[in-house]
Structures are given as structure tokens and as C-alpha cells.
Amino acid sequence: MTQNIAILGASGYTGAELVRLIATHPSMRIAGLSGERKAGQSMASVFPHLRHLDLPDLVRIEEIDFSTIDLAFCALPHATSQAVISKLPGDLKVVDLSADFRLREAADYEKWYGKPHAATELQKQAVYGLTEFYRDEIRGARLVAGTGCNAATGQYALRPLIAAGIIDLDEIIMDLKCGVSGAGRSLKENLLHAELSEGYHAYAVGGIHRHLGEFDQEFSKLAGRKVEVQFTPHLIPANRGILATVYVRGEAEAIHAALSETYADEPFLQVLPMGEAPSTRHVRGSNFCHLGVVQDRREGRAIIVAALDNLTKGSSGQALQNANLMLGLEETAGLMLAPCFP
Amino acid sequence: MTQNIAILGASGYTGAELVRLIATHPSMRIAGLSGERKAGQSMASVFPHLRHLDLPDLVRIEEIDFSTIDLAFCALPHATSQAVISKLPGDLKVVDLSADFRLREAADYEKWYGKPHAATELQKQAVYGLTEFYRDEIRGARLVAGTGCNAATGQYALRPLIAAGIIDLDEIIMDLKCGVSGAGRSLKENLLHAELSEGYHAYAVGGIHRHLGEFDQEFSKLAGRKVEVQFTPHLIPANRGILATVYVRGEAEAIHAALSETYADEPFLQVLPMGEAPSTRHVRGSNFCHLGVVQDRREGRAIIVAALDNLTKGSSGQALQNANLMLGLEETAGLMLAPCFP
Amino acid sequence: MTQNIAILGASGYTGAELVRLIATHPSMRIAGLSGERKAGQSMASVFPHLRHLDLPDLVRIEEIDFSTIDLAFCALPHATSQAVISKLPGDLKVVDLSADFRLREAADYEKWYGKPHAATELQKQAVYGLTEFYRDEIRGARLVAGTGCNAATGQYALRPLIAAGIIDLDEIIMDLKCGVSGAGRSLKENLLHAELSEGYHAYAVGGIHRHLGEFDQEFSKLAGRKVEVQFTPHLIPANRGILATVYVRGEAEAIHAALSETYADEPFLQVLPMGEAPSTRHVRGSNFCHLGVVQDRREGRAIIVAALDNLTKGSSGQALQNANLMLGLEETAGLMLAPCFP
Amino acid sequence: MTQNIAILGASGYTGAELVRLIATHPSMRIAGLSGERKAGQSMASVFPHLRHLDLPDLVRIEEIDFSTIDLAFCALPHATSQAVISKLPGDLKVVDLSADFRLREAADYEKWYGKPHAATELQKQAVYGLTEFYRDEIRGARLVAGTGCNAATGQYALRPLIAAGIIDLDEIIMDLKCGVSGAGRSLKENLLHAELSEGYHAYAVGGIHRHLGEFDQEFSKLAGRKVEVQFTPHLIPANRGILATVYVRGEAEAIHAALSETYADEPFLQVLPMGEAPSTRHVRGSNFCHLGVVQDRREGRAIIVAALDNLTKGSSGQALQNANLMLGLEETAGLMLAPCFP
């Protein structure tokens, strides 16, 4: 049976990535695409790489007849998402890719996003969308909140270690490198090619990046105590990819074993042989996440390196994986594309 | 029914691209992979982006049992290919990605490749693999010769115009820009990142690039007279993509009409609206070719721009398309992946 | 004697490039920097790569005391430049980097820029800033109009051939590739890193690029008859560099001789040995222009390839070279920096 | 008085960078250039970006008449350097850019480089070339050992803090990102453009990178006790630049003060205002190093970020700075080039 899908905010990168993935999905059909500023335009004009597909034109959200839609992806900016989802039919399944429903507590949302949450009832219903760790809740959810792309990467590296109690919870440092597309298709001077290419820098240094809200929430819940990691993201001149280098106190062998065991049956999580480290180029354009563990020369210290594609496993691929679960489909449907290298 | 596939020369980029595409093919199974220098290694170690796939290890060619193979892709270097294919079982279907069987005349081969052809009987059997123009011959062929990637791009732009007799055959200039992966995974100083990135240059200037052998052969045959184009390739700091800018004498409207009509039912050839020009970034990682036509300010002159991905439509995607035909499968099987942008 | 220099529009790339070059100039001192939207900010905050220099803060133009200024560079947008220069003291030497004074005829300006020229008296005084061909006029000029960066590149390749009467004036095709910085520091979606990197495309196809106004003017004047070239620019994923591949009818030997002779004593123009072609990476960050000539396989046809850095020889370096002449300084002062490779 | 300079190993990137810098040096003259495999070739053919310079051709080392040379830069591979320098005239001033003389103890050399040192007498004479901290010794030295490029970056961030005793010496983590040119002009598969661009990865993970030998030596000496940092380098798809993100225990204010005070009079070291972080793009092609300090959200923890150009301040610029001192010249001569951005 074909599932009718709507994508709200289809003129941004995560929207386009959803279309790319659904294009080879065996049982989904794109029935509605919205894009406020580009309403009236064809997807071929907004994203010429999708011109071979038979897609509806972009419309305003209110022009979509949601009674015919089985599931909507909401790829809108933060805050806008709250307002839009509040007005959607109450029984429509929704996967939200914004930050609006990632944090469980209204106070946390306000702390990290600087204004009160405007849809606290919805916030309570939402399930956190890190598929491998919330699979059961996602299956039955009406609203799933896609994780931050950095937040997903760091959690894949750390959750099994925190759960197993094999690392020092007060001594976690995550140095993360991310590609440019994570910042979206927004007109900012620092995102211009001439500004970004050929150089790299740290940003949001000192523990102020919003994805820390997710780390704090998830790691503390998992550990049963407050956990605060150190986290520094860096912007790298490449379009896709997140590489998290995580410094922990613990035994590398035990860490490798915990990751290997946790992800043994996971279709998208690949733990490399002990001592090897992954590269973002080898997961590019795919839903895979590669993880490596190396023992440091200093005893009792280990480094975990995790790599994924921010637009796929970090957002749109994750969203599709969750949608598959919510619709009772094969979890991997449309997601087994091999990475595109070189 | 599953078709057993062998890929000879699987440690290069076109070999890896074949694996990437076949990974989502509904009825092909990779049964043998050869790589002389890397025999004994796993594909995961040679191409970590393929590590999620269940693939045979790389072996030497003689270790493959060809009695179980339905079709072999031969992604070996020029000259090596002749020697290897000569020794394969005579009834084994083969798609060759090298330059060895592209030229119909032994003399032409010697002229462009600098040494006599060593398998002239095979050369006679081979069918030129530009799918859209040799479809029927390819269906029945035992040996198909994949075209040069630049040669494919230029022919998509020009064949319908030559066939329709609507351009001046003595005044064709093709200025072509190609990405880095077309040069393969070979250790040459000028292919290093530090040498290539941030700059661009013309090479093989003056009509000495080997793909001219294909242009001369195909255009002359099509026109029924000698046709010699001017052709200058340029190396661009990007991994994938060929953009051919072709300057002709003729009416843009007639040219646009000829291209549109010729490719009306072609699944992979997309003619843009009159006056628009394509970009390599919008075909990246896919088997599509985008074509645009623009009228020049000088009357009677037009520009055709063609864009494709050299590793896909320019080589491995084309090869798979041909293999599908040779095996009686759906021509587009495994090839409908949307381009990967950004 | 130190010359006091003002740069109007110093918050853009050509403004920053002027500062970079003047930083090592033996006898210039930057005495004023304007930037309307960023007035009040330090250059270190707008361009952190200049933070080691002792520079005045950005101010509004009217805050600069021009009585103390010996020469002003005007790096403002088209149209704005006319308005601003009209109000500057009439005896102030000015090098304009905009397009406002490149075309000699008001009608030509209106044709290519879509609106009437607002300072036609100034337009008459202006000298066209292609240093090597207007050196004497520039020395005595009050207002010099910097050339278009593409226009400079193409003229270096073609002027000596047109002057010598050794090519067919009706059969000139220029296929040009340029880097990203030529488009300036403007917030346009197509200039974002995620849009631009990894792909390339033709733009302004068909003879509509504004630099054609300069080609038409200069080539026609030089030839004493109307000359209209075909010209297609392409945007390449690199920050700096212009490569012009020019297809002409003529003898390569004669062409090489004409270029070699014309540029024999020029400090910045380097003609490569016959048969070699230049690369943009070898002129990067410098004021040099490299030129190559190759004979085509088709008799009587040749290819000239010219490479320069659009921000240096194509705009700010050219501007400084002209300013040196206007101020009676050594023409090469501040301009002998070697290219930055890799 | 003009100083005659020889560069041994001038066909690699650090050799070319030396030539680029010396090209605008007021009192140095390049009198000899060696390159074993490329002996007999002109520099213009090996490095076309230097073709405007009047340089001697590459020769074999033994063809250089060292009696006319005032100072030799030795830009040869590790181990080769020892052998070559041992045979140079004993009174010739030498700046070595290899790793051969960085470590003071023969045992340390053997530990990190895997074989015994072959010139232990020379090793004893050599002065460690981190200019700002060994200025007096360098002035009087006959042989100066250029530091590792990563080693320089990390030391600029950390030495003032260790000297001031304001950070916990057992809790230092350095996560470093470096560009491609640091690996040299060597033919390795992983340095190809198609392999490197568009992705990033950690290498030498776990404390095995050779520059740790320098950190251990220098930090332990400075602290008067054993200091072992954690260090993970990453390879980034850009040609130039090193960014070190250093995680320490200490007060950010005190750290910022210590850096600011230490570098107050240094011409090339720029400490950014508290809370700001530098970018490699803003030091590109220059001898400057930018340093930033940020307080972490976790009390008592701070992040220091240091950026420099590996080919300039990290190797050839440092080498020239040291040569200036050794020859009694102005320390900054030839080194005040502004960074090349964009």
C-alpha cells in the first residue's frame, strides 16, 4: 500500500534530501510539498537535481489537503515548526526535523533557545527520534522529534558507554567537525564559498551550542545523574559530514566491546576493527554511521571517533527511518543507498 | 532470477562505482571481484564506504570461476583489458570500461593509443556502448565497449544535430570541463590534492586527447563524411562531473527541438527549457545527463551545454545500463538514484 | 615621500585585496577606509586576516578628509560609484574599480547596464585602465577606470593578435572559467559554499555578460571595424582565478610571436614556451598573467589560454599598478609578490 | 650586504615556500637550489608559479659551491637530512626543516623515528627553532632545527601557560586539524584529490604522532617534570592551515593574560580579544599565528585555539625568521606579507 507523504519546508536542504531518499522508496509517494517563499515554483526550478522526478509543485502549507496525507515531515525553521504543527490535524503522524520538540522540559527549551515554548502540550507527546534507542516509542508515536545532527553523532559514540558504566562521566570532551550543509540554505556571509572554503575554525566555543541541551538531557537521563560534556564544534570546508572525536577515561577494549555489542544488529551502525578510525567521506550521502575506538598512549584513556552524514543519518535519513517505523514499514526502506565516494 | 556478476579491476573508481550501483540493483549479485595488486584484501579495506555490503574479497582474475558468472564488467587499464578479455570464456557477456574496444578500426586504435591492437577479432565483435544510440546492437552483443566519459558527453550534445543536418559540420568547438575522478586512482603528482585544488587548467590542448578518436569515428559515420571537431578538456577541482560547452553554427530553436525530440522518451536524458544551462552539481552521483541550448547574440550561432557525472553516466552507470540490456533486464534497474546535492 | 591613500568600499573583497597589497608597498599609507554598512567597525573585525596592520577604522565616505588624500581607490558597486566620484574633489586622483567608467559611450553604458549614465562628463575624462595598453594616458589621468576582470584576461590574449592583423576577427570564441570571488561578498544563494562547491556551470550564456561591452569597445577600436566575440563564462569551485580559453583562426607560431614580442618587457605578463598552457593555480594571489599558445590539429586554428587572478591582476593589483603610474611611483611597487602555491 | 642562500630539497613544498618568501626579501639572494630527482630542471618547470623569478636551475647537492653560500636551508626528508648536513662545511650556517635535529636526546629520536640517529654530534649542537622561545640561542647557532608544524602550533598555545604554572599539566588534550600540504608533495593514494576532498578523518590516533616527541621534550623541560599531552591530528580538505583546539584545566582569564603578556611584543603572534576564536583562513600564506581563549561552561576549564599556516609559520616562514636572526638581519625581513584571503 502506498503511503502519501507531505514535506513541509521542502525548499531547504533537509527537505531536498528527504525527496532524494523517498525517490527510491518502494512504498512512499510524495503528495504535497510546501515552501512559503517559493510557493508556486516547481521543485525542478528550486532543486534542479530533482528534475527527473514527477513531483507536485511547492505550495503554501494551507493549500495541502492533509486528509489524504499519511505522514508529514516538517523541515521548517525552529519556532516556525511549533506554530505549524499545532495547527495540523491532531491524528496526522508527524516527523519534525527542527529543534522544537527535542527537549522534554519547557525550561530546557527556553534556556537553550531563548524563548518560551509555544506548544508545551505537543512537546509532552513528542518522542525523541534517535531511532536505535527509542525504537519502540517511535513505532507508536504521533510526533517524533528529529535529533540535532551533532547530537546524534555524539550519542552514537557515547550512549553505550554511559549505559555500561565504563567511562568517567565527568571527563568527556567531544571535539566535533561538521560540514557546511548543516547550517542550511541560509544567506549568511560566513556561509559564502569565498569565506568558507580553504579554511576552518571553531564556533560556539565554550559550551554554548544548542545541541548541548540534547546531550545534557539524554546523558543525564541515561546515567541517572547530571552529566555535562565539553563540546566544541568546528566548521570544515566540505558540504556533508560530521566527525566527532570523543576523549574519555575508560578502557578502550571495554569501550569497543560495548559499542560492538550494542550495535551488533543495527543495520546502519558499523563499528570498525579496534584501533581504526572512520572518515566522513566513507559515509557521504548514506544513512550509515561508522565508529572507531583507539587506546591512547596514556593509560585509562581512549578516543572514540564517529562519522556520519549530517543530511542523512543526522537528519533526513533518520527522519525517514523513523517514518518507516511509524507507518509499520520495513525500517530500512529507501535507506540502503551506498555512500557516494569519491 | 539473480544474475551473477564479476567485476575485474574492482580496486579503481569505476569498479567501486559499479559496486555502489549494483548494491541496490534488484536482480544482480556480485559474485567475483578482482584486483591484482590488492588481491587478498577485503573490499571494506580498499573502499571503506562499501563496508556495509556483503562482498567477496578481491582475488586475482584467474581465481574467479567464470562458469558461474552471467556477465563480467572489465574495469581494467587500457591494453590490459585486451589481454584479459581475450582469455575469458568466449560466451561470457562482457562490458568493457576501458578504451580498448571503442574504436572500430585497428588503424585508428594504433593512431590514438600508440600501439597495435592485440585482439583485432574481438575488436570486430564489440558494440559501441552509447546506449541510447546503439540499444538494439547492445541487446544482442557479447562484448560492449564503454565509451569515453568525455566522448559520451559530447555525443549527447551533438549526435541529434548531426543526424538532423542542422549544424555546420566544419565549425564545431567543444570546450569541456571535467572533474578529477576521471583520471582514476593513479599516483600522479598532478592529481594530488595540494596540486589540484584551488586551480584549473586546460590539458591535451590542440586536438590530441584520445577521446577525439571516438568523436571522429562516430560523427563521421553519422554524417557520412569526415567530421573533425575542435576539443579542449580542462581539469576542474571537483571530484565528479563533466560539463561540455559546445559552440556550433545553427539555429538554437531547431537545435533545441532536435534534442528534445531525440530524447523525449529517454529515461536519463533531460533537455532543459530553451535558454537554460545545466550544472554538473545537479547530476552528481546519478545516471542523468542534463542538456541546455542557448542562442548566441551572433545570429546563426548557438551554444549547447551538456552535464553528466563521469563515473556514472560517463562510465559505470552506462556500463550497468548496457548490462541490463544484455541480460534482458529492465534498462533502468539500479540506476534511478537521484543526484546527491548538496 | 609617503602617499596618503583612501579606499572607498573597503569592506568588500577588492577593498581587502588593495589593503593586502598596499601593506607591503614602500611608499603608500592607508589614511582612510570607508564602508557604509560597516562604518564604525575596525578592519580587524571585518577582515580578521588584516588584524596585524595598523589601519584606520571604517567610516562613512563623508567622514574622510580628502584634502589630505593623494589618491582614492573606489571599490564601490556599479552606479554607486558614479554618484560618489561625482562628489569627490575635482583634482583628487581616483582609480575606480567598478564598471561605471569602463565604457566610453553613454549609449554603450545604457545598453549593457540598463540605465542611463549619471556622470557623463566624468565618463569622458576617464582612461581605460588596462595598464600595458594605456600606460601613457594613465600616467596623466585624473580618473582611471579599472577593467572588468574577465575583460582584462581576454584582452591580454587577443589585443596583440588583433593589432597585428593575424587572426580572423569574425571567428573568435572565448570560453572563460572564473573563480567565486569575482562575484564579490554578496549574499546570494548561488554563492553559498553548499551550492557552489563540487560543481560547475556556464552562466550569462549567449553573449549577455556585461564585460562584452568592453570587448566590443576595445577590439572594435583596435581593429578599426566592428568586432564581436563569442563569450561564455563559467563559475568554478575555487576562490580565485580566471582562465580564458580562446579559439581563433590564425597561425599558432605567428600568434606566439606576437604575444612574446608585445609582452617582452612587461613585468607581469609571462608568455609560456610554445605548446604549453597555463594554470590559474600558478598565478594565485599575484599580479602575474600567464599566457600559452597551442596549434590545433586543424590547420589554421590555434588556442590561446590566459590565466590571472581576478582579485589581483584582474582588479586590485591592476588598480594599484595604475595608481603607481598616476603618482609617479615605480609601476611594480607593492606588486612583486610571488603567487601563493599550493 | 646581500646574503647568498642555498636551498637543498627545493622541489618540495617547503622549498618552494622558501623561494616565495625570499623573493621579496630585501637582502637575500638565492644562489643555489638542489633537487636530486629533478636536477637539471628549471624551477619554472617544477614550480610554474615561480617562473617570473630569476633563479638558478635545480642541481645535485654536490654541484653547489658552498664556499659562496652564507646560509643553507635544508628541506630534505628525514634521515636524508642527517646524512647531507654531516657533509656540509662545518662553518656553514644551516636551518634544517626536517625532523632530524628537533629532539635533543638520541634515545628520543630512536623512539619516535624508529632508527638510531646517525649524526649525534650535530644533534648536540642544534638549537630548537621555535623562534620566540629560543631567540638568543638561535642568533648564535650554526645549526637550527625547524620545529614540526603541529608542534609549533601546540607550543604557541601552551608554553606560556605551562611556564606560568596556571594549568593542570596532567589534563591537556590537543585536538588538531591540519591541511594537506603538511604531508608534502609525495605520491600517496590517500593524498589524491579524489580521496581527500569532501571528507575528513583523524589519523595517528592514540598518541603515536611523531610531533609528540617534541611536545614531550619541550613541555617536560619547561615544567621541570614529565608532561604528556593527548594529541589527535585530523586531515582537513584544504591546502594550508593548522588549527589546534586545546582543552585545559585553568582559568580562562589567567590564560588569556599569560598569552597576551608573553606575546605582547611579538610581531607574528596575535592574541584575539577574550572569547574569540581564530580561523586558519585568516593566516593563510602568512607568518602570523592567531590565538584565542574561551572559558568553558564548566568551571575551571578553558579552551585555547591556535591557527597558523603550516607552510609558513609552521615551517618555511619560521625557517626564514631563524635565518634572519642567524645572519644578523631584521627578524621580520621578507615575512610581513599579509595573509591571502579569500
mmCIF file with all atom_site columns, C-alpha atoms in Angstrom, chain A residues 152-240:
data_model
loop_
_atom_site.group_PDB
_atom_site.id
_atom_site.type_symbol
_atom_site.label_atom_id
_atom_site.label_alt_id
_atom_site.label_comp_id
_atom_site.label_asym_id
_atom_site.label_entity_id
_atom_site.label_seq_id
_atom_site.pdbx_PDB_ins_code
_atom_site.Cartn_x
_atom_site.Cartn_y
_atom_site.Cartn_z
_atom_site.occupancy
_atom_site.B_iso_or_equiv
_atom_site.pdbx_formal_charge
_atom_site.auth_seq_id
_atom_site.auth_comp_id
_atom_site.auth_asym_id
_atom_site.auth_atom_id
_atom_site.pdbx_PDB_model_num
ATOM 1  C CA . ALA A 1 152 ? 23.051 12.162 17.042 1.00 0.00 ? 152 ALA A CA 1
ATOM 2  C CA . THR A 1 153 ? 26.742 11.716 16.274 1.00 0.00 ? 153 THR A CA 1
ATOM 3  C CA . GLY A 1 154 ? 27.850 12.226 19.834 1.00 0.00 ? 154 GLY A CA 1
ATOM 4  C CA . GLN A 1 155 ? 25.202 9.951  21.246 1.00 0.00 ? 155 GLN A CA 1
ATOM 5  C CA . TYR A 1 156 ? 26.128 7.094  18.943 1.00 0.00 ? 156 TYR A CA 1
ATOM 6  C CA . ALA A 1 157 ? 29.642 7.326  20.330 1.00 0.00 ? 157 ALA A CA 1
ATOM 7  C CA . LEU A 1 158 ? 28.717 7.683  23.979 1.00 0.00 ? 158 LEU A CA 1
ATOM 8  C CA . ARG A 1 159 ? 25.363 6.135  24.914 1.00 0.00 ? 159 ARG A CA 1
ATOM 9  C CA . PRO A 1 160 ? 26.560 2.532  25.079 1.00 0.00 ? 160 PRO A CA 1
ATOM 10 C CA . LEU A 1 161 ? 29.480 3.598  27.270 1.00 0.00 ? 161 LEU A CA 1
ATOM 11 C CA . ILE A 1 162 ? 27.342 5.571  29.666 1.00 0.00 ? 162 ILE A CA 1
ATOM 12 C CA . ALA A 1 163 ? 24.789 2.781  29.792 1.00 0.00 ? 163 ALA A CA 1
ATOM 13 C CA . ALA A 1 164 ? 27.511 0.267  30.567 1.00 0.00 ? 164 ALA A CA 1
ATOM 14 C CA . GLY A 1 165 ? 29.047 2.483  33.225 1.00 0.00 ? 165 GLY A CA 1
ATOM 15 C CA . ILE A 1 166 ? 32.528 2.113  31.769 1.00 0.00 ? 166 ILE A CA 1
ATOM 16 C CA . ILE A 1 167 ? 33.655 5.721  31.410 1.00 0.00 ? 167 ILE A CA 1
ATOM 17 C CA . ASP A 1 168 ? 34.156 8.611  33.812 1.00 0.00 ? 168 ASP A CA 1
ATOM 18 C CA . LEU A 1 169 ? 31.044 10.763 33.375 1.00 0.00 ? 169 LEU A CA 1
ATOM 19 C CA . ASP A 1 170 ? 32.803 13.945 34.475 1.00 0.00 ? 170 ASP A CA 1
ATOM 20 C CA . GLU A 1 171 ? 35.605 13.724 31.960 1.00 0.00 ? 171 GLU A CA 1
ATOM 21 C CA . ILE A 1 172 ? 34.066 13.668 28.499 1.00 0.00 ? 172 ILE A CA 1
ATOM 22 C CA . ILE A 1 173 ? 35.369 16.002 25.814 1.00 0.00 ? 173 ILE A CA 1
ATOM 23 C CA . MET A 1 174 ? 33.817 15.982 22.368 1.00 0.00 ? 174 MET A CA 1
ATOM 24 C CA . ASP A 1 175 ? 35.632 17.811 19.593 1.00 0.00 ? 175 ASP A CA 1
ATOM 25 C CA . LEU A 1 176 ? 33.363 17.809 16.561 1.00 0.00 ? 176 LEU A CA 1
ATOM 26 C CA . LYS A 1 177 ? 33.925 18.753 12.921 1.00 0.00 ? 177 LYS A CA 1
ATOM 27 C CA . CYS A 1 178 ? 30.969 19.376 10.654 1.00 0.00 ? 178 CYS A CA 1
ATOM 28 C CA . GLY A 1 179 ? 30.358 20.210 7.015  1.00 0.00 ? 179 GLY A CA 1
ATOM 29 C CA . VAL A 1 180 ? 28.649 23.248 5.676  1.00 0.00 ? 180 VAL A CA 1
ATOM 30 C CA . SER A 1 181 ? 25.219 21.948 4.766  1.00 0.00 ? 181 SER A CA 1
ATOM 31 C CA . GLY A 1 182 ? 24.333 21.610 8.433  1.00 0.00 ? 182 GLY A CA 1
ATOM 32 C CA . ALA A 1 183 ? 23.901 25.369 8.506  1.00 0.00 ? 183 ALA A CA 1
ATOM 33 C CA . GLY A 1 184 ? 21.165 25.157 5.902  1.00 0.00 ? 184 GLY A CA 1
ATOM 34 C CA . ARG A 1 185 ? 20.455 27.171 2.785  1.00 0.00 ? 185 ARG A CA 1
ATOM 35 C CA . SER A 1 186 ? 20.506 30.494 4.581  1.00 0.00 ? 186 SER A CA 1
ATOM 36 C CA . LEU A 1 187 ? 22.018 33.696 3.278  1.00 0.00 ? 187 LEU A CA 1
ATOM 37 C CA . LYS A 1 188 ? 24.778 34.409 5.730  1.00 0.00 ? 188 LYS A CA 1
ATOM 38 C CA . GLU A 1 189 ? 28.099 35.992 4.851  1.00 0.00 ? 189 GLU A CA 1
ATOM 39 C CA . ASN A 1 190 ? 30.087 33.321 6.654  1.00 0.00 ? 190 ASN A CA 1
ATOM 40 C CA . LEU A 1 191 ? 28.461 30.599 4.538  1.00 0.00 ? 191 LEU A CA 1
ATOM 41 C CA . LEU A 1 192 ? 29.653 32.011 1.218  1.00 0.00 ? 192 LEU A CA 1
ATOM 42 C CA . HIS A 1 193 ? 32.063 29.827 -0.724 1.00 0.00 ? 193 HIS A CA 1
ATOM 43 C CA . ALA A 1 194 ? 34.719 32.524 -0.733 1.00 0.00 ? 194 ALA A CA 1
ATOM 44 C CA . GLU A 1 195 ? 34.505 32.787 3.061  1.00 0.00 ? 195 GLU A CA 1
ATOM 45 C CA . LEU A 1 196 ? 34.318 29.137 3.941  1.00 0.00 ? 196 LEU A CA 1
ATOM 46 C CA . SER A 1 197 ? 36.477 27.188 1.551  1.00 0.00 ? 197 SER A CA 1
ATOM 47 C CA . GLU A 1 198 ? 40.189 26.766 2.255  1.00 0.00 ? 198 GLU A CA 1
ATOM 48 C CA . GLY A 1 199 ? 39.874 27.404 5.978  1.00 0.00 ? 199 GLY A CA 1
ATOM 49 C CA . TYR A 1 200 ? 38.369 26.040 9.188  1.00 0.00 ? 200 TYR A CA 1
ATOM 50 C CA . HIS A 1 201 ? 37.548 27.312 12.615 1.00 0.00 ? 201 HIS A CA 1
ATOM 51 C CA . ALA A 1 202 ? 35.816 26.507 15.889 1.00 0.00 ? 202 ALA A CA 1
ATOM 52 C CA . TYR A 1 203 ? 32.477 28.120 16.661 1.00 0.00 ? 203 TYR A CA 1
ATOM 53 C CA . ALA A 1 204 ? 30.105 28.205 19.610 1.00 0.00 ? 204 ALA A CA 1
ATOM 54 C CA . VAL A 1 205 ? 33.180 27.523 21.725 1.00 0.00 ? 205 VAL A CA 1
ATOM 55 C CA . GLY A 1 206 ? 32.860 27.110 25.470 1.00 0.00 ? 206 GLY A CA 1
ATOM 56 C CA . GLY A 1 207 ? 29.680 25.088 25.800 1.00 0.00 ? 207 GLY A CA 1
ATOM 57 C CA . ILE A 1 208 ? 27.059 27.316 24.195 1.00 0.00 ? 208 ILE A CA 1
ATOM 58 C CA . HIS A 1 209 ? 25.992 25.224 21.191 1.00 0.00 ? 209 HIS A CA 1
ATOM 59 C CA . ARG A 1 210 ? 22.303 24.331 21.420 1.00 0.00 ? 210 ARG A CA 1
ATOM 60 C CA . HIS A 1 211 ? 22.845 20.652 20.809 1.00 0.00 ? 211 HIS A CA 1
ATOM 61 C CA . LEU A 1 212 ? 24.323 20.561 24.317 1.00 0.00 ? 212 LEU A CA 1
ATOM 62 C CA . GLY A 1 213 ? 20.729 20.715 25.523 1.00 0.00 ? 213 GLY A CA 1
ATOM 63 C CA . GLU A 1 214 ? 20.198 17.310 23.991 1.00 0.00 ? 214 GLU A CA 1
ATOM 64 C CA . PHE A 1 215 ? 23.432 15.877 25.342 1.00 0.00 ? 215 PHE A CA 1
ATOM 65 C CA . ASP A 1 216 ? 22.629 17.094 28.842 1.00 0.00 ? 216 ASP A CA 1
ATOM 66 C CA . GLN A 1 217 ? 19.090 15.711 28.689 1.00 0.00 ? 217 GLN A CA 1
ATOM 67 C CA . GLU A 1 218 ? 19.918 12.347 27.236 1.00 0.00 ? 218 GLU A CA 1
ATOM 68 C CA . PHE A 1 219 ? 23.169 11.574 29.008 1.00 0.00 ? 219 PHE A CA 1
ATOM 69 C CA . SER A 1 220 ? 21.830 12.660 32.382 1.00 0.00 ? 220 SER A CA 1
ATOM 70 C CA . LYS A 1 221 ? 18.699 10.570 31.957 1.00 0.00 ? 221 LYS A CA 1
ATOM 71 C CA . LEU A 1 222 ? 20.737 7.578  30.915 1.00 0.00 ? 222 LEU A CA 1
ATOM 72 C CA . ALA A 1 223 ? 23.231 7.940  33.749 1.00 0.00 ? 223 ALA A CA 1
ATOM 73 C CA . GLY A 1 224 ? 20.654 8.785  36.396 1.00 0.00 ? 224 GLY A CA 1
ATOM 74 C CA . ARG A 1 225 ? 22.724 11.820 37.363 1.00 0.00 ? 225 ARG A CA 1
ATOM 75 C CA . LYS A 1 226 ? 23.795 15.085 35.890 1.00 0.00 ? 226 LYS A CA 1
ATOM 76 C CA . VAL A 1 227 ? 26.249 14.687 33.019 1.00 0.00 ? 227 VAL A CA 1
ATOM 77 C CA . GLU A 1 228 ? 27.781 17.695 31.312 1.00 0.00 ? 228 GLU A CA 1
ATOM 78 C CA . VAL A 1 229 ? 30.171 17.104 28.454 1.00 0.00 ? 229 VAL A CA 1
ATOM 79 C CA . GLN A 1 230 ? 32.579 19.613 26.950 1.00 0.00 ? 230 GLN A CA 1
ATOM 80 C CA . PHE A 1 231 ? 31.734 20.194 23.335 1.00 0.00 ? 231 PHE A CA 1
ATOM 81 C CA . THR A 1 232 ? 33.395 22.268 20.596 1.00 0.00 ? 232 THR A CA 1
ATOM 82 C CA . PRO A 1 233 ? 32.080 22.182 17.038 1.00 0.00 ? 233 PRO A CA 1
ATOM 83 C CA . HIS A 1 234 ? 34.241 23.226 14.061 1.00 0.00 ? 234 HIS A CA 1
ATOM 84 C CA . LEU A 1 235 ? 33.159 24.208 10.560 1.00 0.00 ? 235 LEU A CA 1
ATOM 85 C CA . ILE A 1 236 ? 35.036 22.346 7.811  1.00 0.00 ? 236 ILE A CA 1
ATOM 86 C CA . PRO A 1 237 ? 35.118 23.247 4.103  1.00 0.00 ? 237 PRO A CA 1
ATOM 87 C CA . ALA A 1 238 ? 33.109 20.294 2.807  1.00 0.00 ? 238 ALA A CA 1
ATOM 88 C CA . ASN A 1 239 ? 29.405 20.046 2.185  1.00 0.00 ? 239 ASN A CA 1
ATOM 89 C CA . ARG A 1 240 ? 28.478 16.962 4.146  1.00 0.00 ? 240 ARG A CA 1
#
